[in-house]
PDB file of C-alpha atoms in Angstrom:
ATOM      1  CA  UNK A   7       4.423   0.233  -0.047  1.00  0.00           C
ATOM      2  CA  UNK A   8       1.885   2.560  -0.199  1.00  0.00           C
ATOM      3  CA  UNK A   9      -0.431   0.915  -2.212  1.00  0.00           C
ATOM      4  CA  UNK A  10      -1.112  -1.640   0.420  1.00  0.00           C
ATOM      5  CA  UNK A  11      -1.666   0.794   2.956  1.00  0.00           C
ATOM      6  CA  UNK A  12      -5.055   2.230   0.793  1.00  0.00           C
ATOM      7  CA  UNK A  13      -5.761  -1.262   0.291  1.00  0.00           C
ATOM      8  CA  UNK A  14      -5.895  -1.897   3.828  1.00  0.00           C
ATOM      9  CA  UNK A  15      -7.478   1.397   4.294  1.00  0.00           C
ATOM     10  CA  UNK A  16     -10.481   0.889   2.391  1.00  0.00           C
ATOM     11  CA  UNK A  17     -10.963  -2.661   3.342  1.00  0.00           C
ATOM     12  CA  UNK A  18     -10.755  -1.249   7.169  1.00  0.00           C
ATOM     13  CA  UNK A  19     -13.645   1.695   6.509  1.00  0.00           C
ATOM     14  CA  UNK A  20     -15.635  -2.012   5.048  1.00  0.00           C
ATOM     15  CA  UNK A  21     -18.546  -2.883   7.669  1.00  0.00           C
ATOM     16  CA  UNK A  22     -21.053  -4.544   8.022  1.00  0.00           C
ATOM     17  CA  UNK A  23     -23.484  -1.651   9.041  1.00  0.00           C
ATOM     18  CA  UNK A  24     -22.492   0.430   6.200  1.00  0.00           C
ATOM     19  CA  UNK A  25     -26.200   1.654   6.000  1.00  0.00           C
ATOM     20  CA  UNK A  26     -26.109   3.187   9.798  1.00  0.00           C
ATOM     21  CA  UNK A  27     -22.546   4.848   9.652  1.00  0.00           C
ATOM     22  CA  UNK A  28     -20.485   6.357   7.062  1.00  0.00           C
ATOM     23  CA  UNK A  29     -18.116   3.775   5.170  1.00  0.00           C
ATOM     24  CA  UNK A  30     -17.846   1.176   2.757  1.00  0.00           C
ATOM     25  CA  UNK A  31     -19.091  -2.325   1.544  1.00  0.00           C
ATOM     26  CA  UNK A  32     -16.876  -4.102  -0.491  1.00  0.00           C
ATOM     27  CA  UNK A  33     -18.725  -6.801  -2.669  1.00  0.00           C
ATOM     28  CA  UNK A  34     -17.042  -9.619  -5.105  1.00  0.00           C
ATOM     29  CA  UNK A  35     -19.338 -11.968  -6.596  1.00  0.00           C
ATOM     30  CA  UNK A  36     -22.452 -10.902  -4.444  1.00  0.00           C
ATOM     31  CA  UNK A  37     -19.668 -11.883  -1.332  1.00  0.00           C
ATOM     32  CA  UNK A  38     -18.907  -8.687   1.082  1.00  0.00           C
ATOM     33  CA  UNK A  39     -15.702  -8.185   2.305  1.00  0.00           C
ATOM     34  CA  UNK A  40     -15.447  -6.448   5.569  1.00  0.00           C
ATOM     35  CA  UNK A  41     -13.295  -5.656   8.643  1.00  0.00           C
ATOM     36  CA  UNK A  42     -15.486  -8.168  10.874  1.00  0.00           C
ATOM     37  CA  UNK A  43     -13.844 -10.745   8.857  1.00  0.00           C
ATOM     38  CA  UNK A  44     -10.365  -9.564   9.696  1.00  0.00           C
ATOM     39  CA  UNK A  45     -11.672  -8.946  13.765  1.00  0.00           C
ATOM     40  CA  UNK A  46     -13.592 -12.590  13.795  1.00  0.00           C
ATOM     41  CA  UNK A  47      -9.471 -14.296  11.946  1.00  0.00           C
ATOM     42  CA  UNK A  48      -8.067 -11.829  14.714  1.00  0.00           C
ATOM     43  CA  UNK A  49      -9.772 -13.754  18.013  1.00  0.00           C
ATOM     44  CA  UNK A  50      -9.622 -16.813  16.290  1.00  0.00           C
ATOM     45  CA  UNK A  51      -5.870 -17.079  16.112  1.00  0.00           C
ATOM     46  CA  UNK A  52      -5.765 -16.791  19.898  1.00  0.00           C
ATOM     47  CA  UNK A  53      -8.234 -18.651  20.724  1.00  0.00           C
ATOM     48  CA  UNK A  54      -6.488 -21.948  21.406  1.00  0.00           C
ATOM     49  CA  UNK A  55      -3.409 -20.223  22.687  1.00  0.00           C
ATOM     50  CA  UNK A  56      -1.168 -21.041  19.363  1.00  0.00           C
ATOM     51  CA  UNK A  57      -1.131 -18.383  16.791  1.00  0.00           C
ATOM     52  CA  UNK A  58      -1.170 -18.944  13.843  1.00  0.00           C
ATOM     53  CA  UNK A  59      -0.414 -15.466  12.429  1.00  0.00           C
ATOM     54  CA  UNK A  60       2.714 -14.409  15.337  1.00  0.00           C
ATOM     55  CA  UNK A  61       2.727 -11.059  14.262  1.00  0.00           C
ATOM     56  CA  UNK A  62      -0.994 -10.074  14.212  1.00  0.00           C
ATOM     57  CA  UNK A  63      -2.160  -7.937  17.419  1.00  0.00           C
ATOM     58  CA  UNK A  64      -4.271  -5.275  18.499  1.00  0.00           C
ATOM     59  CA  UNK A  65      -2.758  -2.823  16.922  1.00  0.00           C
ATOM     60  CA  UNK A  66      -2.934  -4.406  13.680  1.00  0.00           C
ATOM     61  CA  UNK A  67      -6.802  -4.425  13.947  1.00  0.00           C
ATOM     62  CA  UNK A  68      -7.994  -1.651  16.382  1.00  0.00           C
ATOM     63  CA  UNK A  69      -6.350   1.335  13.967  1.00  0.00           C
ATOM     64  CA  UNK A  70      -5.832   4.547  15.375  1.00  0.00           C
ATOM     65  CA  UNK A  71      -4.720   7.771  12.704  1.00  0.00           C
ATOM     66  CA  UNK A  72      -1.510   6.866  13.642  1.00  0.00           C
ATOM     67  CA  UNK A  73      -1.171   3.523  13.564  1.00  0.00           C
ATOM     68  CA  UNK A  74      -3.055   3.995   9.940  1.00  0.00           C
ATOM     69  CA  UNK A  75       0.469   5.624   8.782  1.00  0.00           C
ATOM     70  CA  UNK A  76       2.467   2.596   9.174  1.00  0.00           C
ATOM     71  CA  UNK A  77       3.338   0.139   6.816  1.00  0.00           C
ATOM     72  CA  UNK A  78       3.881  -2.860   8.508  1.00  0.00           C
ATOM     73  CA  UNK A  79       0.861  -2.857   9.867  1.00  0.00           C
ATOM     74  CA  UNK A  80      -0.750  -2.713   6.360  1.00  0.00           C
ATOM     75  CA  UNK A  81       1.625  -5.129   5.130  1.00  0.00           C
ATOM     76  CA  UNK A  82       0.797  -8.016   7.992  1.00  0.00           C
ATOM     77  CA  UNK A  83      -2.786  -8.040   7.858  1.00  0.00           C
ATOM     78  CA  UNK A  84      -2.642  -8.293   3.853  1.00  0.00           C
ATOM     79  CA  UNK A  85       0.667 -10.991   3.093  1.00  0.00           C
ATOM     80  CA  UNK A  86       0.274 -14.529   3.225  1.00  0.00           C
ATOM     81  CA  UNK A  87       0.411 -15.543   7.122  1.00  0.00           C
ATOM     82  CA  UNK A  88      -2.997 -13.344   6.949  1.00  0.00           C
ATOM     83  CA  UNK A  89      -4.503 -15.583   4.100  1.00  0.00           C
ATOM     84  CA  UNK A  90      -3.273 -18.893   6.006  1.00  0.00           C
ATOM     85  CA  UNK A  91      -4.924 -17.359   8.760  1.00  0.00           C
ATOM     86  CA  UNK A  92      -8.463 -16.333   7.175  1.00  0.00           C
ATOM     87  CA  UNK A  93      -8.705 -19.849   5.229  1.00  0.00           C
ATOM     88  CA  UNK A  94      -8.063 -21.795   8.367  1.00  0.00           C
ATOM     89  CA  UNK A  95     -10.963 -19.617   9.987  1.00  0.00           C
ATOM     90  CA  UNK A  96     -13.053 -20.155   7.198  1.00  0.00           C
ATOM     91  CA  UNK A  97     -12.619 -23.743   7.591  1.00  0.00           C
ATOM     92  CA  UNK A  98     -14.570 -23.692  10.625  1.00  0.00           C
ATOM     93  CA  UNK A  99     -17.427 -21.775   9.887  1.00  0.00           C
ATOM     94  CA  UNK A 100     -20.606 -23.522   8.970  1.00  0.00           C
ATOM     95  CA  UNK A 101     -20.755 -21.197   5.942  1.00  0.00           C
ATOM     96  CA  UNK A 102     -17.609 -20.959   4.866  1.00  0.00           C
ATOM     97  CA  UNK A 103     -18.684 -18.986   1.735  1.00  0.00           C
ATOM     98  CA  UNK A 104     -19.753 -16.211   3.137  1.00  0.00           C
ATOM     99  CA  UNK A 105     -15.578 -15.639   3.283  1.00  0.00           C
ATOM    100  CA  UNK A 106     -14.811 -16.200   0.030  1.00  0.00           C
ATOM    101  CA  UNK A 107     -14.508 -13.083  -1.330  1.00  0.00           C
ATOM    102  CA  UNK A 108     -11.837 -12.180   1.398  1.00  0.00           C
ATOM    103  CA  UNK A 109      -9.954 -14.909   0.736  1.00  0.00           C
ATOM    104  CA  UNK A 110      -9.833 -14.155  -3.090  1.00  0.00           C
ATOM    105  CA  UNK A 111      -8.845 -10.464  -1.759  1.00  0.00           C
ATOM    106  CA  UNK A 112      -6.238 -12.197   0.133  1.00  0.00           C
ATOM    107  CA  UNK A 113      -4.790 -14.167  -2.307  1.00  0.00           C
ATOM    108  CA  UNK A 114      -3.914 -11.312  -4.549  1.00  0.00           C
ATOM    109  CA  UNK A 115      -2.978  -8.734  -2.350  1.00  0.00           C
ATOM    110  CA  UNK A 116      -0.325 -11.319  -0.527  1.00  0.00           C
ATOM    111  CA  UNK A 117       1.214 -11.980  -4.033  1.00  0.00           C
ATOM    112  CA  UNK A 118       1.727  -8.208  -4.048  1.00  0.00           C
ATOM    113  CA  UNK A 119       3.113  -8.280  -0.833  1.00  0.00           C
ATOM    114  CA  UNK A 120       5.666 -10.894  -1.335  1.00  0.00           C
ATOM    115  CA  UNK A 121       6.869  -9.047  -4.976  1.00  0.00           C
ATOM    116  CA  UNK A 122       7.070  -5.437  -3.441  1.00  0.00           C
ATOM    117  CA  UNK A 123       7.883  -5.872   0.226  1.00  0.00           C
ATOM    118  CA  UNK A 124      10.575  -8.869   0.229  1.00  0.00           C
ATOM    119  CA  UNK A 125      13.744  -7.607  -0.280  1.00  0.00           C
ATOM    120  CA  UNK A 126      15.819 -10.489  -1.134  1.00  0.00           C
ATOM    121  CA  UNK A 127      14.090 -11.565  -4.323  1.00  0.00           C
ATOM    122  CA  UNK A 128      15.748  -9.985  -7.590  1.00  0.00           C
ATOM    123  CA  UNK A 129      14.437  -9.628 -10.978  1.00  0.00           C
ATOM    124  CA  UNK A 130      16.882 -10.372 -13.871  1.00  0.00           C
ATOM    125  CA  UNK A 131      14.695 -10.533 -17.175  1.00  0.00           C
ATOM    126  CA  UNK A 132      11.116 -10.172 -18.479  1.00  0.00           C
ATOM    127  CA  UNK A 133      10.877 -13.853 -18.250  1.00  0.00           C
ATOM    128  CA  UNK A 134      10.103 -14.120 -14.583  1.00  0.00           C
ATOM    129  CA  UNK A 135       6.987 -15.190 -13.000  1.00  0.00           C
ATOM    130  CA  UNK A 136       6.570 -12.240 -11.192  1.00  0.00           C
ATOM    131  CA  UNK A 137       5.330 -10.342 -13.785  1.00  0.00           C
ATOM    132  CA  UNK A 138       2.654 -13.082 -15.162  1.00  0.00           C
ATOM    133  CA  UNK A 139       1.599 -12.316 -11.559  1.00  0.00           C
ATOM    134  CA  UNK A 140       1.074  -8.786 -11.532  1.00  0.00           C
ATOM    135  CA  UNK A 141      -0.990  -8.987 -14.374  1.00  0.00           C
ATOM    136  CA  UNK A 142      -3.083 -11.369 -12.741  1.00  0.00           C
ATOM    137  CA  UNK A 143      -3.485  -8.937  -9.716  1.00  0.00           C
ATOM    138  CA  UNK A 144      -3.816  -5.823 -12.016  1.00  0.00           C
ATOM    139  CA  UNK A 145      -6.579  -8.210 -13.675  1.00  0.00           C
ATOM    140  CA  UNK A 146      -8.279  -9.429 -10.915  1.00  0.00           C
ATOM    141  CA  UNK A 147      -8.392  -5.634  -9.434  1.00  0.00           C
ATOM    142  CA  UNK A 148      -9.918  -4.169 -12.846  1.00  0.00           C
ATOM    143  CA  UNK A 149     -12.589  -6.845 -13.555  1.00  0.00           C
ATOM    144  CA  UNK A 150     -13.983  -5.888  -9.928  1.00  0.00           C
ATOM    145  CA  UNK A 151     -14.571  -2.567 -10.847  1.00  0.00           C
ATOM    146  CA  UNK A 152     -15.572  -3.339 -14.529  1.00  0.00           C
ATOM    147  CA  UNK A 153     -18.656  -5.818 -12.338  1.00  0.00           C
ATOM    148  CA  UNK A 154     -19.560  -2.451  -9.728  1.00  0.00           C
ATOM    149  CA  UNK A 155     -19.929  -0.237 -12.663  1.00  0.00           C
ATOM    150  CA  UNK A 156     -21.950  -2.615 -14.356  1.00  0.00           C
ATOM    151  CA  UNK A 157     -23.937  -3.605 -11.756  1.00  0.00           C
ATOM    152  CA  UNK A 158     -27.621  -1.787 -11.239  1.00  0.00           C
ATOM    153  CA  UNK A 159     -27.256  -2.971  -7.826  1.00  0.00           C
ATOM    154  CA  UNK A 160     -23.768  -1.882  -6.354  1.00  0.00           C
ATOM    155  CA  UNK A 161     -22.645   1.549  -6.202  1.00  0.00           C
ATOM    156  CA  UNK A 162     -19.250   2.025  -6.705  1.00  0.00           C
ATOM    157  CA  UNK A 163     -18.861   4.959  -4.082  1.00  0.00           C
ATOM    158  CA  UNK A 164     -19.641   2.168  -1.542  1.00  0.00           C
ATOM    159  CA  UNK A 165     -18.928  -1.486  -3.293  1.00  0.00           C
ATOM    160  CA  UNK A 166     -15.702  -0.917  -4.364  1.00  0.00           C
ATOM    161  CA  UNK A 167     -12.469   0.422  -3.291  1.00  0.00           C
ATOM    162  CA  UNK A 168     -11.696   4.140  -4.152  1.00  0.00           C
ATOM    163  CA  UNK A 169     -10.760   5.812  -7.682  1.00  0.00           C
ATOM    164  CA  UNK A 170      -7.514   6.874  -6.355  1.00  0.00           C
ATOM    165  CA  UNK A 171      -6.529   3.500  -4.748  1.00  0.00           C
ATOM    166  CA  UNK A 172      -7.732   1.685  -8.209  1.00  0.00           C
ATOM    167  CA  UNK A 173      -5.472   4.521 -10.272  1.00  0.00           C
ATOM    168  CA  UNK A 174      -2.633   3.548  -7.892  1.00  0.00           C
ATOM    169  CA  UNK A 175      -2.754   0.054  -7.867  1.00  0.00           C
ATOM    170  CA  UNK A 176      -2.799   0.432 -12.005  1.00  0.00           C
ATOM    171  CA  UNK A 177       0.209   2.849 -11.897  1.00  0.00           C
ATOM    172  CA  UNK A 178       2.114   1.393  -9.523  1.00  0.00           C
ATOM    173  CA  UNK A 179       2.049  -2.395 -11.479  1.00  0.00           C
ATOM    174  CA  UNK A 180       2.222  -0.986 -14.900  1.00  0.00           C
ATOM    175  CA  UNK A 181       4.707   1.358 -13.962  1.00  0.00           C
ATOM    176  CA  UNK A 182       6.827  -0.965 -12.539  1.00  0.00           C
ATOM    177  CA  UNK A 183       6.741  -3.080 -15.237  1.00  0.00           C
ATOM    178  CA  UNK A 184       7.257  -0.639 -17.750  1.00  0.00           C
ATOM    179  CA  UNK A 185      10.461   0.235 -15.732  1.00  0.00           C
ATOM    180  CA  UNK A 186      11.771  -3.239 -15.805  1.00  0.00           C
ATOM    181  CA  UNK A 187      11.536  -3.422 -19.611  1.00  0.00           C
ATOM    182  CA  UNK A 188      13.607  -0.448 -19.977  1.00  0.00           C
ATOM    183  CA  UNK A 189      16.227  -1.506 -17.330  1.00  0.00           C
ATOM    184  CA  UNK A 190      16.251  -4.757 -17.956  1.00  0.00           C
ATOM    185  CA  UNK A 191      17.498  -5.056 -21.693  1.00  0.00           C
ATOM    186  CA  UNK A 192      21.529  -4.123 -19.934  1.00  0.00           C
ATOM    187  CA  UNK A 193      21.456  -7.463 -18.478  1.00  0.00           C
ATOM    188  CA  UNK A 194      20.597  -4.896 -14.931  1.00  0.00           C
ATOM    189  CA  UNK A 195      18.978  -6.876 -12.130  1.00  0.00           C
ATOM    190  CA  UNK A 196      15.796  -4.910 -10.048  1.00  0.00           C
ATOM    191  CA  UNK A 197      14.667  -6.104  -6.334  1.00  0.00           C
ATOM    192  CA  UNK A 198      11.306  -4.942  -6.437  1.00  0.00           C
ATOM    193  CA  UNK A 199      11.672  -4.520  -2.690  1.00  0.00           C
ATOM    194  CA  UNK A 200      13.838  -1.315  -2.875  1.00  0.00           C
ATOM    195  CA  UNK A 201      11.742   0.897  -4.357  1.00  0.00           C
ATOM    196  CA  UNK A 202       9.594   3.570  -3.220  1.00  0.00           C
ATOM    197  CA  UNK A 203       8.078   6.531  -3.940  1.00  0.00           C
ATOM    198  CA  UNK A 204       9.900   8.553  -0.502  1.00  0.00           C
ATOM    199  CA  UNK A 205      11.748  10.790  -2.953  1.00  0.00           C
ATOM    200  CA  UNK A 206       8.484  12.157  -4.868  1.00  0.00           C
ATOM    201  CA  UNK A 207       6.565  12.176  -1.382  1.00  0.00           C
ATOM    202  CA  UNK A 208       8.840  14.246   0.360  1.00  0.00           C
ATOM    203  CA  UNK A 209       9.169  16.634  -2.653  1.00  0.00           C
ATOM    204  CA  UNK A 210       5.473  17.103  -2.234  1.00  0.00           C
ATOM    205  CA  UNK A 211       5.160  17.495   1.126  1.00  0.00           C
ATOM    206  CA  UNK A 212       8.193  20.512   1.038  1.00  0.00           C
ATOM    207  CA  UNK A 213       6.203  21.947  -1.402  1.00  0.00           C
ATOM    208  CA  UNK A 214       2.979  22.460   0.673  1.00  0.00           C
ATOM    209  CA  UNK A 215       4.842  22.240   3.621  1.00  0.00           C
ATOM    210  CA  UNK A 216       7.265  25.466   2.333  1.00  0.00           C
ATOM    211  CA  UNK A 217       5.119  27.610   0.094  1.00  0.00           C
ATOM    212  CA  UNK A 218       1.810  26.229  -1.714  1.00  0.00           C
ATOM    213  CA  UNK A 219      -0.163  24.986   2.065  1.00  0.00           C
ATOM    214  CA  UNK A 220      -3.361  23.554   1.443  1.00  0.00           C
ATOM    215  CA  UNK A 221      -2.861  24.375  -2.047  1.00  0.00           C
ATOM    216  CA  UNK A 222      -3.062  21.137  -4.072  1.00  0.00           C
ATOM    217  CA  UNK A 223      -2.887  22.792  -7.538  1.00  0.00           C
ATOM    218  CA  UNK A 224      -0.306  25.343  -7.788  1.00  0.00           C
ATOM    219  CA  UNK A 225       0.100  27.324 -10.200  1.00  0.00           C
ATOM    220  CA  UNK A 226       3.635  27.370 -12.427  1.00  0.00           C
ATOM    221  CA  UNK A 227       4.207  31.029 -10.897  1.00  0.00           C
ATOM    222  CA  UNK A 228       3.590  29.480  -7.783  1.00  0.00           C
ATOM    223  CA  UNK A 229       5.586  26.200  -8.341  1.00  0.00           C
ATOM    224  CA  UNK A 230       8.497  27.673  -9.801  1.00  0.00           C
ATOM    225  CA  UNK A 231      10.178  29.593  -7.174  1.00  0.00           C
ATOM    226  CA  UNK A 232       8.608  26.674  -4.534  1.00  0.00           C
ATOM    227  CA  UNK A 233      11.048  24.226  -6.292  1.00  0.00           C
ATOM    228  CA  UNK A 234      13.838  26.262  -6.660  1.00  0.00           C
ATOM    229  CA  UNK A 235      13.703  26.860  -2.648  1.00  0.00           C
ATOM    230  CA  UNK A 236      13.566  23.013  -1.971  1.00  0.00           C
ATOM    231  CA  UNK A 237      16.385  22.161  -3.768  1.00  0.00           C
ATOM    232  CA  UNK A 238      18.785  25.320  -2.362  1.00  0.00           C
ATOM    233  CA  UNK A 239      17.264  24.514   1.230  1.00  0.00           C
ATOM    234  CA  UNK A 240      15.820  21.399   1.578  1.00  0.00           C
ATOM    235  CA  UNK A 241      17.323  17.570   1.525  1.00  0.00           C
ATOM    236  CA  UNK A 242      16.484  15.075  -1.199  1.00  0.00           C
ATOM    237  CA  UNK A 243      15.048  12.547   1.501  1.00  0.00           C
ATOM    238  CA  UNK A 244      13.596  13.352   4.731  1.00  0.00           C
ATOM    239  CA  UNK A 245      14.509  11.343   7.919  1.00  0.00           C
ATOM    240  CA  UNK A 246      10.895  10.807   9.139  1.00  0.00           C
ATOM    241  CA  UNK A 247      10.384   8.952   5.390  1.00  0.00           C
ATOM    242  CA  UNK A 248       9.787   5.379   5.863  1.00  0.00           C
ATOM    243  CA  UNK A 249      13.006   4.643   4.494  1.00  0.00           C
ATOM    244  CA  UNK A 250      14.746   7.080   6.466  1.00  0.00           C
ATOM    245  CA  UNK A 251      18.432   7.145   6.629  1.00  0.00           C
ATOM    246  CA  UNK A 252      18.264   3.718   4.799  1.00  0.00           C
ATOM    247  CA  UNK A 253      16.852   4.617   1.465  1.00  0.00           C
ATOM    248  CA  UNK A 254      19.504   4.157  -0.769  1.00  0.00           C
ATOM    249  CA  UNK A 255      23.243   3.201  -1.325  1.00  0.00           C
ATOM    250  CA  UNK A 256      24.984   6.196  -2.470  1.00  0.00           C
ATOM    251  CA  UNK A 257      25.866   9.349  -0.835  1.00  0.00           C
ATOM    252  CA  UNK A 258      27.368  11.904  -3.308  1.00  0.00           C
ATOM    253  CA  UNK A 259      30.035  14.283  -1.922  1.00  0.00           C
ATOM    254  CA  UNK A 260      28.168  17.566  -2.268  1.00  0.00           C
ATOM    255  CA  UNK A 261      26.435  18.798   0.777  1.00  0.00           C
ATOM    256  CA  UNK A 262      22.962  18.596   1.405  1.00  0.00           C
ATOM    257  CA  UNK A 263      21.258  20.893   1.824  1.00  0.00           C
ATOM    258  CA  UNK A 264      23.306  22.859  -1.200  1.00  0.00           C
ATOM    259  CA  UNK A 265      22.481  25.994   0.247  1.00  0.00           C
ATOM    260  CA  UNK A 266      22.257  25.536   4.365  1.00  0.00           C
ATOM    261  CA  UNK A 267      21.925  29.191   5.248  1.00  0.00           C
ATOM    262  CA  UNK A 268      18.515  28.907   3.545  1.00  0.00           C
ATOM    263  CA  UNK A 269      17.825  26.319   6.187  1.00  0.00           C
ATOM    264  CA  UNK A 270      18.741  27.657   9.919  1.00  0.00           C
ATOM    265  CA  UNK A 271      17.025  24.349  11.083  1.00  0.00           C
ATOM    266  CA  UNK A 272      19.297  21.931   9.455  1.00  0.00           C
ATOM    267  CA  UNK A 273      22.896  23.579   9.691  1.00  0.00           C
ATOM    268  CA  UNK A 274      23.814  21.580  12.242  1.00  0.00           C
ATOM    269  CA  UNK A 275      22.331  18.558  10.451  1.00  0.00           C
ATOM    270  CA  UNK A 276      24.669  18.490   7.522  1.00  0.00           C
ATOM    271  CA  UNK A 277      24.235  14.939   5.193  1.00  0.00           C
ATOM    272  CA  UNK A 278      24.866  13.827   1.937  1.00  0.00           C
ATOM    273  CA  UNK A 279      22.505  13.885  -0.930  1.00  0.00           C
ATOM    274  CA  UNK A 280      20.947  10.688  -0.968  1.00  0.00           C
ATOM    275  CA  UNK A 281      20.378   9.488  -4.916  1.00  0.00           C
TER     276      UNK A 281
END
């Protein structure tokens, strides 16, 4: 999931000499929140030779721009083994406080976790919990930036996560939601963990990638014939997506692409649409 990749992202650019180098502060109740915290949980679950977060390494918490890219990465420094892990650090500090905005960080961000990223966990009706939990995350991410912008003494450019994160982590819950109420009323089950956003991605990237560049606001002249191209010569999902070959269930019978000559590069790599 994306979303917990910016998350991540932002909390990572968090340090504690924000004033020296470029970056952020995050700030909840007059608490910061920075990478130290996750470094300092890091050595600590090593420390006695019995981790207690097995997955958690180096490359989890020295990022590189590649290792930014992946997922998991995002996803196991942000789920519950890492909030087990930062509360039992915070247990041994003599000012245990000075982590508790973290840990309130933590607590939401694994809920979101667990709902997008398990995929054994189905939805049937409005009813579930799930959704009283969203809220509560959607809440809990809104009333932080409702505090920055009211604040006289936090800036939001630095004390708060990004404007396109924020607009994310609002689309992504309420459009999720909204989905479900639509889907739902058919007596239709959802797993939350299936879904992605590979198919819109990978329309956008053919579109820079095949016509428009840099160009992040094409024109309709310009967008037109773009789209028309991608769907004659290009394939609905791309096999460096993070879903891959894996993305969905059903492969319709028409060839993909529909047009191959358009293509040279991908004759010989003839699939099925993936829906």
């Amino acid at each position: 999931m994306h979303v917990i990749k910016k998350i991540r992202n932002n909390t990572e650019s968090s340090k504690q000499e924000h004033k020296t180098k470029a970056g952020r502060y995050l700030i909840i109740n007059d608490k910061p929140i920075i990478w130290e915290h996750w470094i300092e949980a890091f050595k600590f679950n090593f420390q006695n030779g019995f981790a207690i977060h097995h997955k958690l390494t180096e490359e989890h918490i020295y990022l590189t721009p590649a290792s930014k890219m992946r997922n998991q990465l995002a996803i196991h420094v942000l789920n519950k083994d890492m909030l087990y892990l930062m509360k039992s650090y915070q247990a041994t500090l003599p000012r245990p406080e000075m982590l508790a905005s973290t840990v309130e960080l933590l607590e939401h961000t694994s809920q979101l976790v667990e709902i997008f990223c398990t995929q054994n966990q189905t939805v049937s009706s409005m009813d579930n919990p799930k959704f009283a939990k969203l809220m509560n995350i959607l809440n809990f991410f809104n009333s932080w930036e409702e505090t920055v912008k009211k604040s006289v003494m936090m800036v939001d450019s630095k004390n708060l996560i990004t404007r396109e994160t924020r607009e994310d982590i609002n689309s992504s819950i309420m459009g999720f939601i909204s989905f479900c109420q639509v889907m739902l009323k058919n007596g239709n089950s959802i797993n939350p963990g299936y879904l992605n956003s590979d198919l819109v991605e990978n329309l956008f990237g053919q579109q820079r990638g095949i016509r428009n560049g840099a160009n992040t606001n094409p024109t309709l002249a310009q967008y037109g014939p773009a789209n028309t191209a991608i769907i004659l010569g290009q394939c609905t999902v791309s096999n460096k997506s993070n879903s891959g070959k894996t993305a969905s269930f059903f492969t319709a019978t028409t060839p993909c692409p529909l047009n191959p000559a358009r293509n040279k590069s991908n004759v010989a790599m003839k699939r099925g649409i993936r829906l």
